[in-house]
Coordinates of C-alpha atoms in Angstrom, one line a residue:
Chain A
X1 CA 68.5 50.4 98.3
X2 CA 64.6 51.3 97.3
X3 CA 64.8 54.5 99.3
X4 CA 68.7 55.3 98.9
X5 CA 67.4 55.2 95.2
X6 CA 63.9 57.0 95.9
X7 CA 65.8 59.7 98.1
X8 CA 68.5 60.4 95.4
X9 CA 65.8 60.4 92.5
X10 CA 63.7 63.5 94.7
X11 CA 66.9 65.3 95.8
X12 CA 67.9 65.4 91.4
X13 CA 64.7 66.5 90.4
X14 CA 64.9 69.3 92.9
X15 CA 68.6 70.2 91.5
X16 CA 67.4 69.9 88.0
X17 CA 64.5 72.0 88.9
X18 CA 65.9 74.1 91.6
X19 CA 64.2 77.8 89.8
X20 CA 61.1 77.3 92.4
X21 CA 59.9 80.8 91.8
X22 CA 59.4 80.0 87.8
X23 CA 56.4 78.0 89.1
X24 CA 54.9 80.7 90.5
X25 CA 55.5 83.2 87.6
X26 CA 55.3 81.0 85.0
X27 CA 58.3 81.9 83.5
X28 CA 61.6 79.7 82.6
X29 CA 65.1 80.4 83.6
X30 CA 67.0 81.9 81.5
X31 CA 70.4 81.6 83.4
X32 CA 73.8 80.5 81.9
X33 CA 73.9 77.2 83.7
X34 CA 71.3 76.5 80.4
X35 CA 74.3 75.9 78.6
X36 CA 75.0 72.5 79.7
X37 CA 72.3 69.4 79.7
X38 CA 71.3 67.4 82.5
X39 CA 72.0 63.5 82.2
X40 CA 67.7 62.8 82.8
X41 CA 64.7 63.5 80.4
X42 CA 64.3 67.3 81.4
X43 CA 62.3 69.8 79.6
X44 CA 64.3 72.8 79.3
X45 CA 60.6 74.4 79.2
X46 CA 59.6 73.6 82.5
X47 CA 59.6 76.7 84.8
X48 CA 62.2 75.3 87.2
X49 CA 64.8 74.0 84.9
X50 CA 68.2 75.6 85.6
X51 CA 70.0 73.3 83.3
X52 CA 69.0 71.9 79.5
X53 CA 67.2 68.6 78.2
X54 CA 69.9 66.6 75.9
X55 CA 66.9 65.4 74.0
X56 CA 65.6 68.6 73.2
X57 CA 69.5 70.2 73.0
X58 CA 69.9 67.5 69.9
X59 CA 67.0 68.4 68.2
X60 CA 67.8 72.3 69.0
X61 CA 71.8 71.9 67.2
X62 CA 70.5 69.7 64.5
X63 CA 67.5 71.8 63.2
X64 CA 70.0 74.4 62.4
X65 CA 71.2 73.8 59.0
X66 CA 74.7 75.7 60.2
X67 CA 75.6 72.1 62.5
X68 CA 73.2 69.7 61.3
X69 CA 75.3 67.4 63.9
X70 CA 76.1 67.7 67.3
X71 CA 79.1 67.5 68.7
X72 CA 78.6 69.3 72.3
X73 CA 75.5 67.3 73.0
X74 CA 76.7 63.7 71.5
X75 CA 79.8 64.6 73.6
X76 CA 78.1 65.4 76.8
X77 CA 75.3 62.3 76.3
X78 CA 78.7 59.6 75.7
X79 CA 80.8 61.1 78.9
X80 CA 77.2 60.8 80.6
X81 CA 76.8 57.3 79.1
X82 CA 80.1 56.0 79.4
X83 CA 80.7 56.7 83.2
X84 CA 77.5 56.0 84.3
X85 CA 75.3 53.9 81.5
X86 CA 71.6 53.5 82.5
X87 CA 72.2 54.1 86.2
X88 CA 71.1 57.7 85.1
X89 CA 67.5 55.9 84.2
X90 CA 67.5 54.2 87.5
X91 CA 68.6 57.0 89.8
X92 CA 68.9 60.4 87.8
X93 CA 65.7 60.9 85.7
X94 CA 63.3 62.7 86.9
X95 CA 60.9 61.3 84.4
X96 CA 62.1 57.6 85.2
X97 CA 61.2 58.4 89.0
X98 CA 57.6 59.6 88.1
X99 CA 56.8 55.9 86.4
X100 CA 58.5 54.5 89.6
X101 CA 56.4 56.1 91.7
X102 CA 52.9 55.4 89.2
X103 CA 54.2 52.0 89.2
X104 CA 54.1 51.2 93.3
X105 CA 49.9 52.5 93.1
X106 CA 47.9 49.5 94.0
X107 CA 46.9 47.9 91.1
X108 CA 46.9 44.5 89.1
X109 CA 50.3 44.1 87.6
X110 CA 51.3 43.3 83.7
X111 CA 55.2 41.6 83.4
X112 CA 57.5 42.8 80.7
X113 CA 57.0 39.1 79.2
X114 CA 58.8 37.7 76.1
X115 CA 56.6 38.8 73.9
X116 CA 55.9 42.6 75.4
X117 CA 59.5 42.9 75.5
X118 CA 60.1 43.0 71.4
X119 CA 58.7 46.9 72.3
X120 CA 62.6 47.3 73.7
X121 CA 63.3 48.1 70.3
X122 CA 60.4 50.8 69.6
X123 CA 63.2 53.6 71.4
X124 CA 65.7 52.9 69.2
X125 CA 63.2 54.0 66.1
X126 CA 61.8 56.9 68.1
X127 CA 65.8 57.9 68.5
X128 CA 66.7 57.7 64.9
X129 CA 63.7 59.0 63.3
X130 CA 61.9 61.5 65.1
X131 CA 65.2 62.9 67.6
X132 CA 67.8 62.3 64.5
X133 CA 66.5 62.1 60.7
X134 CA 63.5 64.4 60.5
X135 CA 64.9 67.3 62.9
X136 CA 68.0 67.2 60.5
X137 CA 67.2 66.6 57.2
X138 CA 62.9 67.0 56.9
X139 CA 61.8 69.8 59.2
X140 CA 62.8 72.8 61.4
X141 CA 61.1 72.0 65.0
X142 CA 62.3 69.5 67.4
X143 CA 59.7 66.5 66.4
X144 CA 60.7 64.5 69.6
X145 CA 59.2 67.3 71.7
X146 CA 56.7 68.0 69.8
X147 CA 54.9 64.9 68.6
X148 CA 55.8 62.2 71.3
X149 CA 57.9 63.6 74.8
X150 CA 55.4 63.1 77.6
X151 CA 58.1 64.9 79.8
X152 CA 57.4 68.6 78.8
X153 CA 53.9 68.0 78.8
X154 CA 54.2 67.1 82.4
X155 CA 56.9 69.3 83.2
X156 CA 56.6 72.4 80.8
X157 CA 52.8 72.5 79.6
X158 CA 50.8 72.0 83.0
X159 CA 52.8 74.9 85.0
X160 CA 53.0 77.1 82.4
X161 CA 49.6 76.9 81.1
X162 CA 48.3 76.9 84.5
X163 CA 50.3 80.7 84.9
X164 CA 50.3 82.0 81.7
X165 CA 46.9 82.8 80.2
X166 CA 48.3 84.2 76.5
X167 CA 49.5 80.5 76.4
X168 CA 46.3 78.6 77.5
X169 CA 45.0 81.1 74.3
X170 CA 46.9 78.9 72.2
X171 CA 46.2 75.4 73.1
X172 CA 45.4 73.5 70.1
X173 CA 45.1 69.7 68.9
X174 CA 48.6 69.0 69.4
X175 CA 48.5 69.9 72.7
X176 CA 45.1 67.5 72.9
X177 CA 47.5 64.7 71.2
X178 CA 50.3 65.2 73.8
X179 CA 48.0 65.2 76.6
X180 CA 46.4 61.7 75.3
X181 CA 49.8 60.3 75.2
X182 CA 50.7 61.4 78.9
X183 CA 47.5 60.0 79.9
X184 CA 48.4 56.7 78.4
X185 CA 51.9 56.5 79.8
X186 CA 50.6 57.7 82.8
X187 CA 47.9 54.8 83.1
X188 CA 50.6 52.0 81.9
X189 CA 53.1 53.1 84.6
X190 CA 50.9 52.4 86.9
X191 CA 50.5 48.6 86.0
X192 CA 53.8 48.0 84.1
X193 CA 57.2 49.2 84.8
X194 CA 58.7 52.1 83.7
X195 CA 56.8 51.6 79.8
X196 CA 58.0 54.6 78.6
X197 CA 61.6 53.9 79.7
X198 CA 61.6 50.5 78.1
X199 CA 59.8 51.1 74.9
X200 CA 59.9 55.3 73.9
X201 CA 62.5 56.9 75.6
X202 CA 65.2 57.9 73.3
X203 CA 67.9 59.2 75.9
X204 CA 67.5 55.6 77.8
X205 CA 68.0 54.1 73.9
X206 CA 71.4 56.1 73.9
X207 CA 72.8 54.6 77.1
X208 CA 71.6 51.7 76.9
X209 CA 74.4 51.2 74.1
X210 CA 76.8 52.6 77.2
X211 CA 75.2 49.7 79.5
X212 CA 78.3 47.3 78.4
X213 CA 81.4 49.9 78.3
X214 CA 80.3 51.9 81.5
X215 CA 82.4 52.2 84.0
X216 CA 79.6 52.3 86.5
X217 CA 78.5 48.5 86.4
X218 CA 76.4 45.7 87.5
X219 CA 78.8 42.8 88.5
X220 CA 78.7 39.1 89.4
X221 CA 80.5 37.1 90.8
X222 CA 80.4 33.7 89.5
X223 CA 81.5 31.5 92.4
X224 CA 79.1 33.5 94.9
X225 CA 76.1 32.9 92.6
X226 CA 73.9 29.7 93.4
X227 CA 71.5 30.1 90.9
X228 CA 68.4 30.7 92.7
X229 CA 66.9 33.2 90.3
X230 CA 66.2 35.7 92.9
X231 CA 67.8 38.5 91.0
X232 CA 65.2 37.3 88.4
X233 CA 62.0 36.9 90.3
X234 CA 62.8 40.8 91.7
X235 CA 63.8 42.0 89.0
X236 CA 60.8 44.7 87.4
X237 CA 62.0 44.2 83.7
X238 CA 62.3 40.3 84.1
X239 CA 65.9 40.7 83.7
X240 CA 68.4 37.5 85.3
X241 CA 70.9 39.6 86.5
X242 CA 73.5 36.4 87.2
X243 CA 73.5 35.8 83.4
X244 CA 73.0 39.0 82.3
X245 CA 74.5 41.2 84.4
X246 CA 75.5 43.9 81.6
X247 CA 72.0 44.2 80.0
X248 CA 71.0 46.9 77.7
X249 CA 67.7 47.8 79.3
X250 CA 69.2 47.4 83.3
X251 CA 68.6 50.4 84.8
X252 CA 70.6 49.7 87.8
X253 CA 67.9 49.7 90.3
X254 CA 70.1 47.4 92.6
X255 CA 66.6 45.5 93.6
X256 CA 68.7 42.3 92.8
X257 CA 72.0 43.4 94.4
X258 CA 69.4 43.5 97.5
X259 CA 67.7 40.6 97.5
X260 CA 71.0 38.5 96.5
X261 CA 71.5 35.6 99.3
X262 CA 75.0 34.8 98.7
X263 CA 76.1 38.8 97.6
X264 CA 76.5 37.7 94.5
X265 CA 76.1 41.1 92.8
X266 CA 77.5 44.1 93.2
X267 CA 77.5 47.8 91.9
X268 CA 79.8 49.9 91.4
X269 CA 82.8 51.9 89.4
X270 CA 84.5 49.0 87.8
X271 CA 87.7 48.7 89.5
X272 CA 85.7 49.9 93.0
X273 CA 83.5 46.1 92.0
X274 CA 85.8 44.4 90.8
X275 CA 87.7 44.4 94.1
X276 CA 84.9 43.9 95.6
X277 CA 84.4 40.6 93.9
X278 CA 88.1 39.8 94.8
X279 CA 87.4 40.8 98.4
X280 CA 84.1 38.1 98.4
X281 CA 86.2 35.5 96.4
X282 CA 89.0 35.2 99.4
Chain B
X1 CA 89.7 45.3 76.2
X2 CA 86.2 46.9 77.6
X3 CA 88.4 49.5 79.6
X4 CA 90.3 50.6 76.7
X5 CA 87.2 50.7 74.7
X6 CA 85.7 52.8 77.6
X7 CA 88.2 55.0 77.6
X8 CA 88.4 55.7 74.2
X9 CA 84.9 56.4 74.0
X10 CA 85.6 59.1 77.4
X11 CA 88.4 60.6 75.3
X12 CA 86.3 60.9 72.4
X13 CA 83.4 62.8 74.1
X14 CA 85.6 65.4 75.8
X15 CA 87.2 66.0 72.8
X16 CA 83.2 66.2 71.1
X17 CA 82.3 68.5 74.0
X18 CA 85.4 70.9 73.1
X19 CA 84.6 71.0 69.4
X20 CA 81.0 71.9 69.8
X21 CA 82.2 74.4 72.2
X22 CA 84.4 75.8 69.3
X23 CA 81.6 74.9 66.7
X24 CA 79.6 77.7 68.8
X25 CA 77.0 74.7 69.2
X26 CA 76.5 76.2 72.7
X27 CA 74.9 79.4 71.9
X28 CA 72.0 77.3 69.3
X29 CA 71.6 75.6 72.4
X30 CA 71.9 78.6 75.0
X31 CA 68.8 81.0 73.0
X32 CA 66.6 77.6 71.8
X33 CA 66.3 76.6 76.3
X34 CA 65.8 80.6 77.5
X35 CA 62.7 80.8 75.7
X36 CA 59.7 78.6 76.1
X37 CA 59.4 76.3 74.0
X38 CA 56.5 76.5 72.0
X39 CA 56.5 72.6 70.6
X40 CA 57.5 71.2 73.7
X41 CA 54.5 72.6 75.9
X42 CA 52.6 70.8 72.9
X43 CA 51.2 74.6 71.3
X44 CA 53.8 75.0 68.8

């Protein structure tokens, strides 16, 4: 499952970023597949993006006092969320898969522990304050971007400053600021799972509320299940899959679907699990 | 009861997608991603 999951994380950032000469002239596309977003965390800045970030897409409709909602890119982000939920974390970020690969450097590990895990609800301030209130109503830039996202400064900042030299003229402390917060993500992936997915990310805030509706889900079946806690002990955000199967922060890695004894768990399109489970229980 | 709730919720976000369409939504969004992004690469 680790490098099904691995595989189909490379193979989306190379879709997502599939403009490979934009590296090299340190320009962005400007093609019309830029009208629709991605489902990952995707600066629509970064050289190779043929498609656009949702996150920055919000900010981009809102700031306009014309709209000052948006229904195109709260449509696209619930049709996203609703079919899939936070599979798109696990498998379809490109940003996700950057922690996951951080995270697997040798290093002494930290647990997302009961008391850590209270920082689950840091995204959903980030969301409504910096991606919804003060792009709407208090200022005229997207403040997600350009205060916190760690994603553009990775994706968007280092190739284009690297190319373009009128830009690297105009570095200033904000781009110090951003830097210092990539740093910091960069150093807690390493010994904590996927920090920024758990406790900033505002798109995984948005479907995680999906998680329980989607008809992509995490399934057990209850007469399979011997309560062994494997799912538990595997699982990177301490999650007990048996119990809690529908979890707001699962990002549907499928470690515990793996290391189930019984095949307890299962993935899947509802109905497509949901058989499943009948299939097991006969 | 989840299912019908899910597929409300489908309904409801093609029929968001097709009123932003109409809304022009897509053409803030269009000129704002073909040109750099001055906040986002942190110099804005």
């Amino acid at each position: 499952m680790d490098r099904k999951r691995a595989f189909t994380q490379l193979i989306t950032t190379l879709l997502y970023n599939a403009n490979l000469k934009g590296f090299v002239e340190g320009r962005i596309y400007q093609g019309t597949s830029k009208n629709i977003c991605v489902p990952g965390l995707n600066c629509y800045s970064c050289p190779g993006a043929i498609a656009s970030c949702p996150i920055g897409s919000l900010q981009a409709v809102v700031n306009n006092p014309r709209y000052k909602f948006s229904f195109y890119v709260v449509g696209l982000l619930a049709l996203f969320g609703v079919i899939l939920g936070r599979f798109i974390c696990g498998w379809l970020c490109p940003f996700g898969w950057f922690q996951d690969l951080l995270n697997k450097l040798p290093s002494r590990k930290l647990e997302w522990t009961k008391r850590l895990r209270n920082l689950r609800f840091l995204k959903y301030i980030i969301l409504a304050l910096f991606v919804l209130i003060l792009p709407t109503f208090f200022v005229s830039s997207p403040t997600f971007c350009q205060y916190i996202c760690p994603a553009g400064t990775l994706g968007a900042s280092f190739p284009l400053l690297a190319t373009n030299a009128p830009l690297r003229a105009l570095i200033g402390l904000n781009f110090y600021w951003k830097l210092f917060l990539l740093i910091i993500i960069t150093v807690l992936s390493i010994v904590i799972y996927r920090p920024f997915c758990y406790g900033v990310c505002p798109l995984g805030a948005i479907y995680s509320v999906f998680n329980k509706i989607s008809f992509y889900q995490l399934r057990v079946n209850k007469e399979k299940c011997i309560s062994c806690q494997k799912c538990l002990k595997v699982c990177k955000f301490n999650i007990y899959a048996a119990y809690d199967c529908q979890s707001l922060e699962c990002i549907r890695c499928g470690s515990c679907v793996s290391s189930c004894p019984t095949e307890a768990l299962s993935m899947g399109f509802r109905n497509k699990a949901k058989d499943e489970n009948k299939k097991l229980t006969k | 009861m989840k299912k019908s709730v899910s597929y409300v919720v489908f309904i409801l976000a093609v029929i968001f997608i097709v009123l932003g369409v109409y809304r022009d939504e897509v053409v803030e969004l269009f000129t704002k991603a073909i040109y750099i992004c001055l906040e986002c690469v942190g110099i804005g």
